[in-house]
Amino acid sequence: MEIESGSELSPNAQRAAELIRDQIAVRWPAGHVEIALIELQRRRQQRRYAAAGATLSVGAVALALALGFGQSVRELVPARLLATVAPRMARPVAPALVAEPRPAPPQRAAEPASAAPGHAAASEAAAPVRGHLLQERLVPRRQVAAARWVTLADERRFGEAYGLLRQVPMKNLSEPDDLLLAADVARQAGRPERAVPFLERVVAEHPREMCAQLAGFSLGKIYLDNLDQPALAARRFADVRAMAPAGGLAQDALAREVEAWARAGETARARDGALEYAHVYPHGQRLAAVRDLGGI
Amino acid sequence: MSQPAQKPHLRLVPPGAEPPRDDDAPPADPKAAVEEAFRRYAPLVASLGLRITALRDDIDDFVQEVFLRATKGIGGLRHQGATKAWLVSITINVARQRLRVRKLRRLVGLDVPIEYEELVDPAISPEDRVMLTRMYRALDGMPVNQRLAWSLRHIEGERLETVALLCHCSLATAKRRIVAAQKIISEAVG
């Protein structure tokens, strides 16, 4: 049986498959992931206890609680075990499955590394909310695009990711990582000129962060290598050095600045740059090339 | 002028940051590995599960089940870089089980009908909604293994070799299942 001929989709079937693929997606905001993780841990514990034959003990504890010996039981029974049988008594204000209003993402950096305190912090974050955990996560097409382009980019399917990225309003991208990823997607999809607005925003909106140096350097490369605007590129490379004169990109930025000035026909500036490079980085890897470009 | 770069940018890492993860190494702490995998891949698992099973109301439970199974096996995972493919494999197994249970429930009259139209954006056209409903009803009517093979091939766009791998069958069997499913779908949606 020949698969390629036998399984070709009719237009209707093709359309239906595309609908399913493009329309059905689940978005998990960061806060929900944390809460779902708590639920996962809780289930894991439950299974472990069950496997260890703790079911009978749990029943006994539940009976004791039902008979009003709650305080004594709390003193005698480990908190984790109590949580499996009587979660409301053990954790009275922290339902595991919740959604509306959505909780703010927990401050992960402040969480201790151990599991138990992490539980507590995330439970507190979950405390004020009620409802169903992943309620109404089915989202409109534009939001699906917003969620899916990142996944496609992670899978290195840059062409498809760029197609979806174009449907995402620019204002929806604000985090520097998202902007840098969007720029990467545009470049990898063969549209480096489309990466420029994303990178310009990183430089403009996050000038004090390290990513601004990376964005500035990428801008310089795009202006120099793809858009044939060496003077603009040289200024971008100079900006990178100004952001962090001792930063990891400073040496490369200076070398590329010399190259850009040379290509722009600004021989005096190229020479100044080359002299500075030779002075600051006397053993720099690009010294020979920089000398050549700067005419020194 | 518009030459695509050969590889993505390197990202700047602040001094003192953790070294890059070695994807060829097994996970050092299985519990932490599951949590990291959850943060990273839960949306993928949920979306894949929802597209294949359409069991919208059970999707939380579905995701939890996938990662509970992952908890048991992640210690034996030899390469962290294989986590995603491994989770997809678990997802397909859980989907197969859920779909079989649902078929059984339908057989004994315990199944709750699914409103397939609610799975998508309300703004899409009525024709598309009808087509989507027909498609899922056709998928519901076929054997689970055929449904999985067809969904992986034509919805998820997997290669035939991957479909065979995920369905635990030979390439020829995977092809047969897809063709059989295709016949049912053609009759249903035209």
Coordinates of N, CA and C in Angstrom, one line a residue, chain A residues 30-246:
Chain A
A30 N 2.6 31.5 34.1 CA 3.6 31.1 35.1 C 3.0 30.7 36.4
G31 N 2.2 31.5 36.9 CA 1.6 31.3 38.2 C 0.8 29.9 38.3
H32 N 0.1 29.6 37.2 CA -0.6 28.4 37.2 C 0.3 27.2 37.1
V33 N 1.5 27.3 36.5 CA 2.4 26.2 36.5 C 2.9 25.9 37.9
E34 N 3.1 27.0 38.6 CA 3.6 26.7 40.0 C 2.5 26.0 40.8
I35 N 1.3 26.4 40.6 CA 0.2 25.8 41.4 C 0.0 24.3 40.9
A36 N 0.1 24.1 39.6 CA 0.0 22.8 39.1 C 1.1 21.9 39.6
L37 N 2.3 22.5 39.8 CA 3.4 21.7 40.4 C 3.1 21.3 41.8
I38 N 2.5 22.1 42.5 CA 2.1 21.8 43.9 C 1.2 20.6 43.9
E39 N 0.2 20.6 43.0 CA -0.7 19.5 42.8 C 0.0 18.2 42.4
L40 N 1.0 18.4 41.5 CA 1.7 17.2 41.1 C 2.5 16.6 42.3
Q41 N 3.1 17.5 43.1 CA 3.8 17.0 44.3 C 2.9 16.3 45.2
R42 N 1.7 16.9 45.4 CA 0.7 16.3 46.3 C 0.3 14.9 45.8
R43 N 0.1 14.8 44.5 CA -0.3 13.5 44.0 C 0.8 12.5 44.1
R44 N 2.0 13.0 43.9 CA 3.2 12.1 44.0 C 3.3 11.5 45.4
Q45 N 3.1 12.4 46.4 CA 3.1 12.0 47.8 C 2.0 11.0 48.0
Q46 N 0.8 11.3 47.5 CA -0.3 10.4 47.7 C 0.0 9.0 47.2
R47 N 0.6 8.9 46.0 CA 0.9 7.6 45.5 C 1.9 6.9 46.3
R48 N 2.9 7.7 46.8 CA 4.0 7.0 47.5 C 3.4 6.4 48.8
Y49 N 2.6 7.2 49.5 CA 2.0 6.7 50.7 C 1.1 5.5 50.5
A50 N 0.4 5.5 49.4 CA -0.5 4.4 49.1 C 0.3 3.2 48.8
A51 N 1.4 3.3 48.1 CA 2.3 2.2 47.8 C 2.9 1.6 49.0
A52 N 3.1 2.5 50.0 CA 3.8 2.0 51.2 C 2.8 1.4 52.2
G53 N 1.6 1.2 51.8 CA 0.6 0.6 52.6 C 0.1 1.5 53.7
A54 N 0.1 2.8 53.4 CA -0.3 3.8 54.4 C -1.8 4.0 54.4
T55 N -2.5 3.4 53.5 CA -3.9 3.7 53.4 C -4.7 3.4 54.7
L56 N -4.3 2.3 55.4 CA -5.1 2.0 56.6 C -4.8 3.1 57.7
S57 N -3.5 3.5 57.8 CA -3.2 4.6 58.8 C -4.0 5.8 58.5
V58 N -4.0 6.2 57.2 CA -4.7 7.4 56.8 C -6.2 7.3 57.2
G59 N -6.8 6.1 57.0 CA -8.2 6.0 57.4 C -8.4 6.2 58.9
A60 N -7.4 5.7 59.6 CA -7.5 5.8 61.1 C -7.4 7.3 61.5
V61 N -6.5 8.0 60.8 CA -6.3 9.4 61.1 C -7.6 10.2 60.7
A62 N -8.2 9.8 59.6 CA -9.4 10.5 59.2 C -10.5 10.2 60.2
L63 N -10.6 9.0 60.7 CA -11.6 8.7 61.7 C -11.4 9.5 62.9
A64 N -10.1 9.6 63.3 CA -9.8 10.4 64.6 C -10.2 11.9 64.4
L65 N -9.9 12.4 63.2 CA -10.3 13.8 62.9 C -11.8 13.9 63.0
A66 N -12.5 13.0 62.4 CA -13.9 13.0 62.3 C -14.5 13.0 63.7
L67 N -13.8 12.3 64.6 CA -14.4 12.2 66.0 C -14.0 13.3 66.9
G68 N -13.3 14.3 66.3 CA -13.0 15.5 67.1 C -11.6 15.5 67.8
F69 N -10.8 14.6 67.4 CA -9.4 14.6 68.0 C -8.4 15.3 67.1
G70 N -8.9 16.3 66.5 CA -8.1 17.0 65.5 C -6.7 17.5 66.0
Q71 N -6.8 18.2 67.2 CA -5.6 18.8 67.7 C -4.5 17.7 68.1
S72 N -5.0 16.6 68.7 CA -4.1 15.5 69.1 C -3.5 14.9 67.8
V73 N -4.3 14.7 66.8 CA -3.8 14.1 65.6 C -2.7 15.0 65.0
R74 N -3.0 16.3 65.0 CA -2.0 17.2 64.3 C -0.6 17.1 65.0
E75 N -0.7 16.9 66.4 CA 0.6 16.8 67.1 C 1.3 15.5 66.8
L76 N 0.5 14.4 66.5 CA 1.1 13.1 66.4 C 1.5 12.7 65.0
V77 N 0.7 13.2 64.0 CA 0.9 12.8 62.7 C 1.8 13.8 61.9
P78 N 2.7 13.3 61.1 CA 3.5 14.2 60.3 C 2.6 15.0 59.4
A79 N 3.0 16.3 59.2 CA 2.2 17.2 58.5 C 1.9 16.7 57.0
R80 N 3.0 16.1 56.4 CA 2.8 15.7 55.0 C 1.7 14.6 54.9
L81 N 1.7 13.7 55.9 CA 0.8 12.6 55.9 C -0.6 13.2 56.2
L82 N -0.7 14.1 57.1 CA -2.0 14.8 57.4 C -2.5 15.4 56.1
A83 N -1.6 16.0 55.4 CA -2.1 16.7 54.2 C -2.8 15.8 53.2
T84 N -2.3 14.5 53.2 CA -3.0 13.6 52.2 C -4.4 13.2 52.6
V85 N -4.6 13.2 53.9 CA -5.9 12.7 54.3 C -6.9 13.8 54.6
A86 N -6.4 14.9 55.1 CA -7.3 16.0 55.4 C -6.6 17.3 55.0
P87 N -6.5 17.6 53.7 CA -5.8 18.8 53.3 C -6.4 20.1 53.8
R88 N -7.7 20.1 54.0 CA -8.4 21.3 54.4 C -7.9 21.6 55.9
M89 N -7.7 20.6 56.7 CA -7.3 20.9 58.0 C -5.8 21.2 58.1
A90 N -5.1 20.5 57.2 CA -3.6 20.8 57.3 C -3.3 22.1 56.6
R91 N -3.9 22.4 55.5 CA -3.7 23.6 54.8 C -5.0 24.4 54.6
P92 N -5.5 25.0 55.6 CA -6.9 25.5 55.5 C -7.1 26.6 54.4
V93 N -6.1 27.3 54.0 CA -6.4 28.3 53.0 C -5.6 28.2 51.7
A94 N -5.2 26.9 51.4 CA -4.4 26.8 50.2 C -5.0 25.7 49.3
P95 N -6.1 26.0 48.5 CA -6.6 25.0 47.6 C -5.5 24.7 46.5
A96 N -5.4 23.5 46.1 CA -4.4 23.2 45.1 C -4.8 23.6 43.7
L97 N -6.1 23.5 43.4 CA -6.5 23.8 42.0 C -7.3 25.0 42.0
V98 N -6.8 26.0 41.3 CA -7.4 27.3 41.4 C -7.2 28.1 40.1
A99 N -8.0 29.2 40.0 CA -7.7 30.0 38.8 C -8.1 31.5 38.8
E100 N -9.3 31.8 39.2 CA -9.7 33.2 39.0 C -9.9 33.9 40.3
P101 N -9.4 35.1 40.5 CA -8.5 35.8 39.6 C -7.1 35.1 39.6
R102 N -6.4 35.3 38.5 CA -5.2 34.6 38.3 C -4.1 35.1 39.3
P103 N -3.4 34.2 39.9 CA -2.4 34.7 40.9 C -1.2 35.3 40.2
A104 N -0.6 36.2 41.0 CA 0.7 36.7 40.5 C 1.7 35.6 40.5
P105 N 2.6 35.6 39.5 CA 3.7 34.5 39.5 C 4.5 34.6 40.8
P106 N 4.7 33.5 41.5 CA 5.5 33.5 42.7 C 6.9 34.0 42.5
Q107 N 7.5 34.6 43.5 CA 8.8 35.2 43.4 C 9.8 34.0 43.6
R108 N 10.2 33.4 42.5 CA 11.0 32.2 42.5 C 12.3 32.4 43.1
A109 N 12.9 33.6 42.8 CA 14.2 33.9 43.3 C 14.3 33.9 44.8
A110 N 13.2 34.2 45.4 CA 13.2 34.3 46.9 C 12.9 33.0 47.5
E111 N 12.5 32.0 46.7 CA 12.1 30.7 47.3 C 13.4 30.0 47.8
P112 N 13.3 29.3 48.9 CA 14.4 28.4 49.3 C 14.5 27.2 48.4
A113 N 15.6 26.6 48.4 CA 15.8 25.5 47.5 C 15.0 24.2 47.9
S114 N 14.8 24.0 49.2 CA 14.1 22.8 49.6 C 12.7 22.8 49.2
A115 N 12.1 21.6 49.2 CA 10.8 21.4 48.6 C 9.7 22.0 49.6
A116 N 9.8 21.7 50.8 CA 8.8 22.1 51.8 C 8.6 23.6 51.9
P117 N 9.6 24.5 52.0 CA 9.4 25.9 52.1 C 8.9 26.4 50.7
G118 N 9.3 25.8 49.6 CA 8.8 26.2 48.3 C 7.3 25.9 48.2
H119 N 6.9 24.8 48.8 CA 5.5 24.6 48.9 C 4.7 25.7 49.6
A120 N 5.3 26.1 50.7 CA 4.6 27.1 51.5 C 4.5 28.4 50.7
A121 N 5.6 28.8 50.1 CA 5.6 30.0 49.4 C 4.5 30.0 48.2
A122 N 4.5 28.9 47.5 CA 3.6 28.8 46.4 C 2.2 28.7 46.9
S123 N 2.0 28.0 48.0 CA 0.7 27.9 48.5 C 0.1 29.2 48.9
E124 N 1.0 30.0 49.5 CA 0.5 31.4 49.9 C 0.2 32.2 48.7
A125 N 0.9 32.0 47.6 CA 0.6 32.7 46.4 C -0.8 32.3 45.9
A126 N -1.1 31.0 46.1 CA -2.3 30.5 45.6 C -3.5 30.8 46.5
A127 N -3.3 31.2 47.7 CA -4.3 31.2 48.7 C -5.5 32.1 48.4
P128 N -5.4 33.3 47.8 CA -6.6 34.1 47.6 C -7.5 33.7 46.5
V129 N -7.1 32.7 45.7 CA -7.9 32.4 44.5 C -8.7 31.2 44.6
R130 N -9.8 31.1 43.8 CA -10.7 30.0 43.8 C -11.0 29.6 42.4
G131 N -11.6 28.4 42.3 CA -12.1 28.0 41.0 C -11.3 26.8 40.4
H132 N -11.3 26.7 39.1 CA -10.6 25.6 38.5 C -9.3 26.1 37.9
L133 N -8.3 25.2 38.1 CA -6.9 25.6 37.7 C -6.7 26.2 36.3
L134 N -7.1 25.4 35.4 CA -6.8 25.8 34.0 C -8.1 26.2 33.2
Q135 N -9.0 26.8 34.0 CA -10.3 27.2 33.4 C -10.1 28.2 32.3
E136 N -10.8 28.1 31.2 CA -10.8 29.0 30.1 C -9.4 29.4 29.6
R137 N -8.6 28.3 29.4 CA -7.3 28.6 28.8 C -7.4 28.6 27.2
L138 N -8.5 28.2 26.7 CA -8.6 28.2 25.3 C -8.7 29.7 24.8
V139 N -7.8 30.0 23.9 CA -7.7 31.4 23.7 C -7.8 31.8 22.2
P140 N -8.1 33.0 21.9 CA -8.3 33.4 20.5 C -7.1 33.2 19.6
R141 N -7.3 33.2 18.3 CA -6.2 32.8 17.4 C -5.0 33.7 17.6
R142 N -5.2 35.0 17.8 CA -4.0 35.9 18.0 C -3.2 35.5 19.2
Q143 N -4.0 35.1 20.3 CA -3.2 34.7 21.5 C -2.6 33.3 21.3
V144 N -3.2 32.5 20.5 CA -2.6 31.2 20.1 C -1.3 31.4 19.4
A145 N -1.4 32.4 18.5 CA -0.1 32.7 17.7 C 0.9 33.2 18.7
A146 N 0.5 34.0 19.7 CA 1.4 34.6 20.6 C 2.1 33.5 21.5
A147 N 1.3 32.4 21.7 CA 1.8 31.4 22.6 C 2.6 30.4 21.7
R148 N 2.3 30.2 20.5 CA 2.9 29.2 19.7 C 4.2 29.6 19.0
W149 N 4.3 30.8 18.7 CA 5.5 31.2 17.9 C 6.8 30.9 18.8
V150 N 6.7 31.0 20.1 CA 7.8 30.7 20.9 C 8.1 29.2 20.9
T151 N 7.1 28.4 20.9 CA 7.3 27.0 20.9 C 8.0 26.6 19.6
L152 N 7.5 27.2 18.5 CA 8.1 26.9 17.2 C 9.5 27.3 17.1
A153 N 9.8 28.5 17.7 CA 11.2 29.0 17.7 C 12.0 28.0 18.5
D154 N 11.5 27.5 19.6 CA 12.3 26.6 20.4 C 12.6 25.3 19.6
E155 N 11.7 25.0 18.7 CA 11.9 23.8 17.9 C 12.6 24.1 16.6
R156 N 13.1 25.3 16.6 CA 13.9 25.8 15.4 C 13.1 25.8 14.1
R157 N 11.8 25.9 14.2 CA 11.0 26.0 13.0 C 10.8 27.5 12.8
F158 N 11.8 28.2 12.4 CA 11.8 29.7 12.4 C 10.9 30.3 11.3
G159 N 10.8 29.6 10.2 CA 9.9 30.2 9.2 C 8.4 30.2 9.7
E160 N 8.0 29.1 10.3 CA 6.6 29.0 10.8 C 6.5 30.0 12.0
A161 N 7.5 30.0 12.8 CA 7.5 30.9 14.0 C 7.3 32.4 13.5
Y162 N 8.1 32.7 12.5 CA 8.0 34.1 12.0 C 6.6 34.4 11.4
G163 N 6.0 33.4 10.7 CA 4.6 33.6 10.2 C 3.7 34.0 11.3
L164 N 3.8 33.3 12.5 CA 2.9 33.5 13.6 C 3.3 34.8 14.3
L165 N 4.6 35.1 14.4 CA 5.0 36.3 15.1 C 4.5 37.5 14.4
R166 N 4.3 37.5 13.1 CA 3.7 38.7 12.4 C 2.3 39.0 12.9
Q167 N 1.6 37.9 13.4 CA 0.2 38.2 13.9 C 0.2 38.8 15.3
V168 N 1.3 38.8 15.9 CA 1.4 39.2 17.3 C 1.6 40.7 17.4
P169 N 0.7 41.5 18.0 CA 1.0 42.9 18.0 C 2.3 43.3 18.8
M170 N 3.0 44.2 18.2 CA 4.3 44.6 18.8 C 4.2 44.9 20.3
K171 N 3.1 45.6 20.6 CA 3.0 46.1 22.0 C 2.8 44.9 23.0
N172 N 2.5 43.7 22.5 CA 2.3 42.6 23.4 C 3.7 42.0 23.8
L173 N 4.7 42.4 23.1 CA 6.1 41.9 23.4 C 6.7 43.0 24.3
S174 N 7.1 42.7 25.5 CA 7.7 43.8 26.3 C 8.9 43.3 27.0
E175 N 9.0 42.0 27.3 CA 10.1 41.4 28.0 C 11.3 41.4 27.0
P176 N 12.5 41.8 27.5 CA 13.7 41.8 26.6 C 14.0 40.4 26.0
D177 N 13.7 39.3 26.8 CA 14.0 38.0 26.2 C 13.1 37.7 25.1
D178 N 11.8 38.1 25.2 CA 10.8 37.9 24.1 C 11.3 38.7 22.9
L179 N 11.7 40.0 23.1 CA 12.1 40.8 22.0 C 13.3 40.2 21.3
L180 N 14.3 39.8 22.1 CA 15.5 39.2 21.5 C 15.2 37.9 20.7
L181 N 14.2 37.1 21.3 CA 13.9 35.9 20.6 C 13.1 36.2 19.3
A182 N 12.3 37.3 19.4 CA 11.6 37.7 18.1 C 12.6 38.1 17.1
A183 N 13.6 38.8 17.5 CA 14.6 39.3 16.6 C 15.4 38.1 16.0
D184 N 15.7 37.1 16.8 CA 16.3 35.9 16.4 C 15.5 35.2 15.3
V185 N 14.2 35.1 15.6 CA 13.3 34.4 14.7 C 13.3 35.1 13.3
A186 N 13.2 36.4 13.4 CA 13.2 37.2 12.1 C 14.5 37.0 11.3
R187 N 15.6 37.0 12.0 CA 16.9 36.8 11.4 C 17.0 35.4 10.8
Q188 N 16.6 34.4 11.6 CA 16.7 33.0 11.1 C 15.7 32.7 10.0
A189 N 14.6 33.5 10.0 CA 13.7 33.3 8.9 C 14.1 34.0 7.6
G190 N 15.3 34.6 7.7 CA 15.8 35.3 6.5 C 15.3 36.7 6.3
R191 N 14.8 37.3 7.4 CA 14.3 38.7 7.3 C 15.0 39.5 8.4
P192 N 16.3 39.7 8.2 CA 17.1 40.5 9.3 C 16.6 41.9 9.4
E193 N 16.1 42.5 8.4 CA 15.6 43.9 8.5 C 14.4 44.0 9.5
R194 N 13.6 42.8 9.6 CA 12.5 42.8 10.5 C 12.9 42.6 11.9
A195 N 14.2 42.3 12.1 CA 14.7 42.1 13.5 C 15.0 43.5 14.1
V196 N 15.2 44.5 13.2 CA 15.7 45.8 13.7 C 14.7 46.4 14.8
P197 N 13.4 46.5 14.5 CA 12.5 47.1 15.5 C 12.6 46.4 16.8
F198 N 12.7 45.1 16.8 CA 12.7 44.4 18.1 C 14.0 44.8 18.9
L199 N 15.1 44.8 18.2 CA 16.4 45.1 18.8 C 16.4 46.5 19.3
E200 N 15.9 47.4 18.4 CA 15.9 48.8 18.8 C 15.1 49.0 20.1
R201 N 14.0 48.3 20.3 CA 13.2 48.4 21.5 C 14.0 47.9 22.7
V202 N 14.7 46.8 22.5 CA 15.5 46.3 23.7 C 16.5 47.4 24.1
V203 N 17.2 48.0 23.1 CA 18.2 49.0 23.5 C 17.5 50.2 24.1
A204 N 16.3 50.6 23.6 CA 15.7 51.8 24.1 C 15.0 51.6 25.4
E205 N 14.4 50.4 25.6 CA 13.6 50.2 26.8 C 14.3 49.5 28.0
H206 N 15.4 48.9 27.7 CA 16.2 48.2 28.7 C 17.7 48.6 28.6
P207 N 18.0 49.9 28.6 CA 19.4 50.2 28.3 C 20.4 49.8 29.4
R208 N 19.9 49.6 30.6 CA 20.8 49.2 31.7 C 21.1 47.7 31.8
E209 N 20.3 47.0 31.1 CA 20.4 45.5 31.2 C 21.5 45.0 30.2
M210 N 22.0 43.8 30.5 CA 23.1 43.2 29.7 C 22.5 42.9 28.3
C211 N 21.2 42.6 28.2 CA 20.7 42.3 26.9 C 20.7 43.4 25.9
A212 N 20.8 44.7 26.5 CA 20.9 45.8 25.6 C 22.2 45.8 24.8
Q213 N 23.3 45.4 25.5 CA 24.5 45.3 24.7 C 24.4 44.3 23.6
L214 N 23.8 43.1 23.9 CA 23.7 42.1 22.9 C 22.8 42.6 21.7
A215 N 21.7 43.3 22.1 CA 20.8 43.8 21.1 C 21.6 44.9 20.2
G216 N 22.3 45.8 20.9 CA 23.1 46.8 20.2 C 24.1 46.2 19.2
F217 N 24.8 45.2 19.7 CA 25.8 44.5 18.9 C 25.1 43.8 17.7
S218 N 24.0 43.2 17.9 CA 23.2 42.5 16.8 C 22.8 43.6 15.8
L219 N 22.3 44.7 16.3 CA 21.9 45.8 15.4 C 23.1 46.2 14.5
G220 N 24.2 46.4 15.1 CA 25.4 46.8 14.4 C 25.7 45.8 13.3
K221 N 25.6 44.5 13.6 CA 25.9 43.5 12.6 C 24.9 43.5 11.5
I222 N 23.6 43.7 11.8 CA 22.6 43.7 10.8 C 22.8 44.9 9.9
Y223 N 23.0 46.1 10.5 CA 23.3 47.3 9.7 C 24.5 47.1 8.8
L224 N 25.5 46.5 9.3 CA 26.8 46.3 8.5 C 26.7 45.2 7.5
D225 N 26.2 44.0 7.9 CA 26.2 42.9 7.1 C 25.0 42.7 6.2
N226 N 23.9 43.1 6.6 CA 22.6 42.9 5.9 C 22.1 44.1 5.2
L227 N 22.2 45.3 5.9 CA 21.5 46.4 5.4 C 22.4 47.4 4.7
D228 N 23.7 47.1 4.7 CA 24.7 48.0 4.0 C 24.6 49.4 4.5
Q229 N 24.6 49.6 5.8 CA 24.6 50.9 6.4 C 25.7 51.0 7.4
P230 N 27.0 51.1 6.9 CA 28.1 51.0 7.8 C 28.2 52.1 8.8
A231 N 27.8 53.3 8.5 CA 27.9 54.4 9.4 C 27.0 54.2 10.6
L232 N 25.8 53.7 10.3 CA 24.8 53.4 11.3 C 25.3 52.3 12.2
A233 N 25.9 51.3 11.5 CA 26.5 50.2 12.3 C 27.6 50.6 13.2
A234 N 28.4 51.5 12.7 CA 29.6 52.0 13.6 C 29.0 52.7 14.8
R235 N 28.0 53.5 14.7 CA 27.4 54.1 15.9 C 26.8 53.1 16.8
R236 N 26.2 52.1 16.3 CA 25.6 51.0 17.2 C 26.8 50.3 18.0
F237 N 27.8 50.0 17.3 CA 29.0 49.4 18.0 C 29.6 50.3 19.0
A238 N 29.6 51.6 18.7 CA 30.1 52.5 19.7 C 29.2 52.6 20.9
D239 N 27.9 52.5 20.6 CA 26.9 52.5 21.8 C 27.2 51.3 22.7
V240 N 27.5 50.2 22.1 CA 27.7 49.0 22.9 C 28.9 49.2 23.8
R241 N 29.9 49.8 23.3 CA 31.1 50.1 24.1 C 30.8 51.1 25.2
A242 N 29.9 52.0 24.9 CA 29.6 53.1 25.9 C 28.8 52.4 27.0
M243 N 27.9 51.5 26.7 CA 27.1 50.8 27.7 C 28.0 50.1 28.7
A244 N 29.0 49.4 28.3 CA 29.9 48.7 29.2 C 31.3 48.7 28.6
P245 N 32.1 49.7 28.9 CA 33.4 49.8 28.4 C 34.3 48.6 28.7
A246 N 34.0 47.9 29.8 CA 34.8 46.7 30.2 C 34.0 45.5 30.0

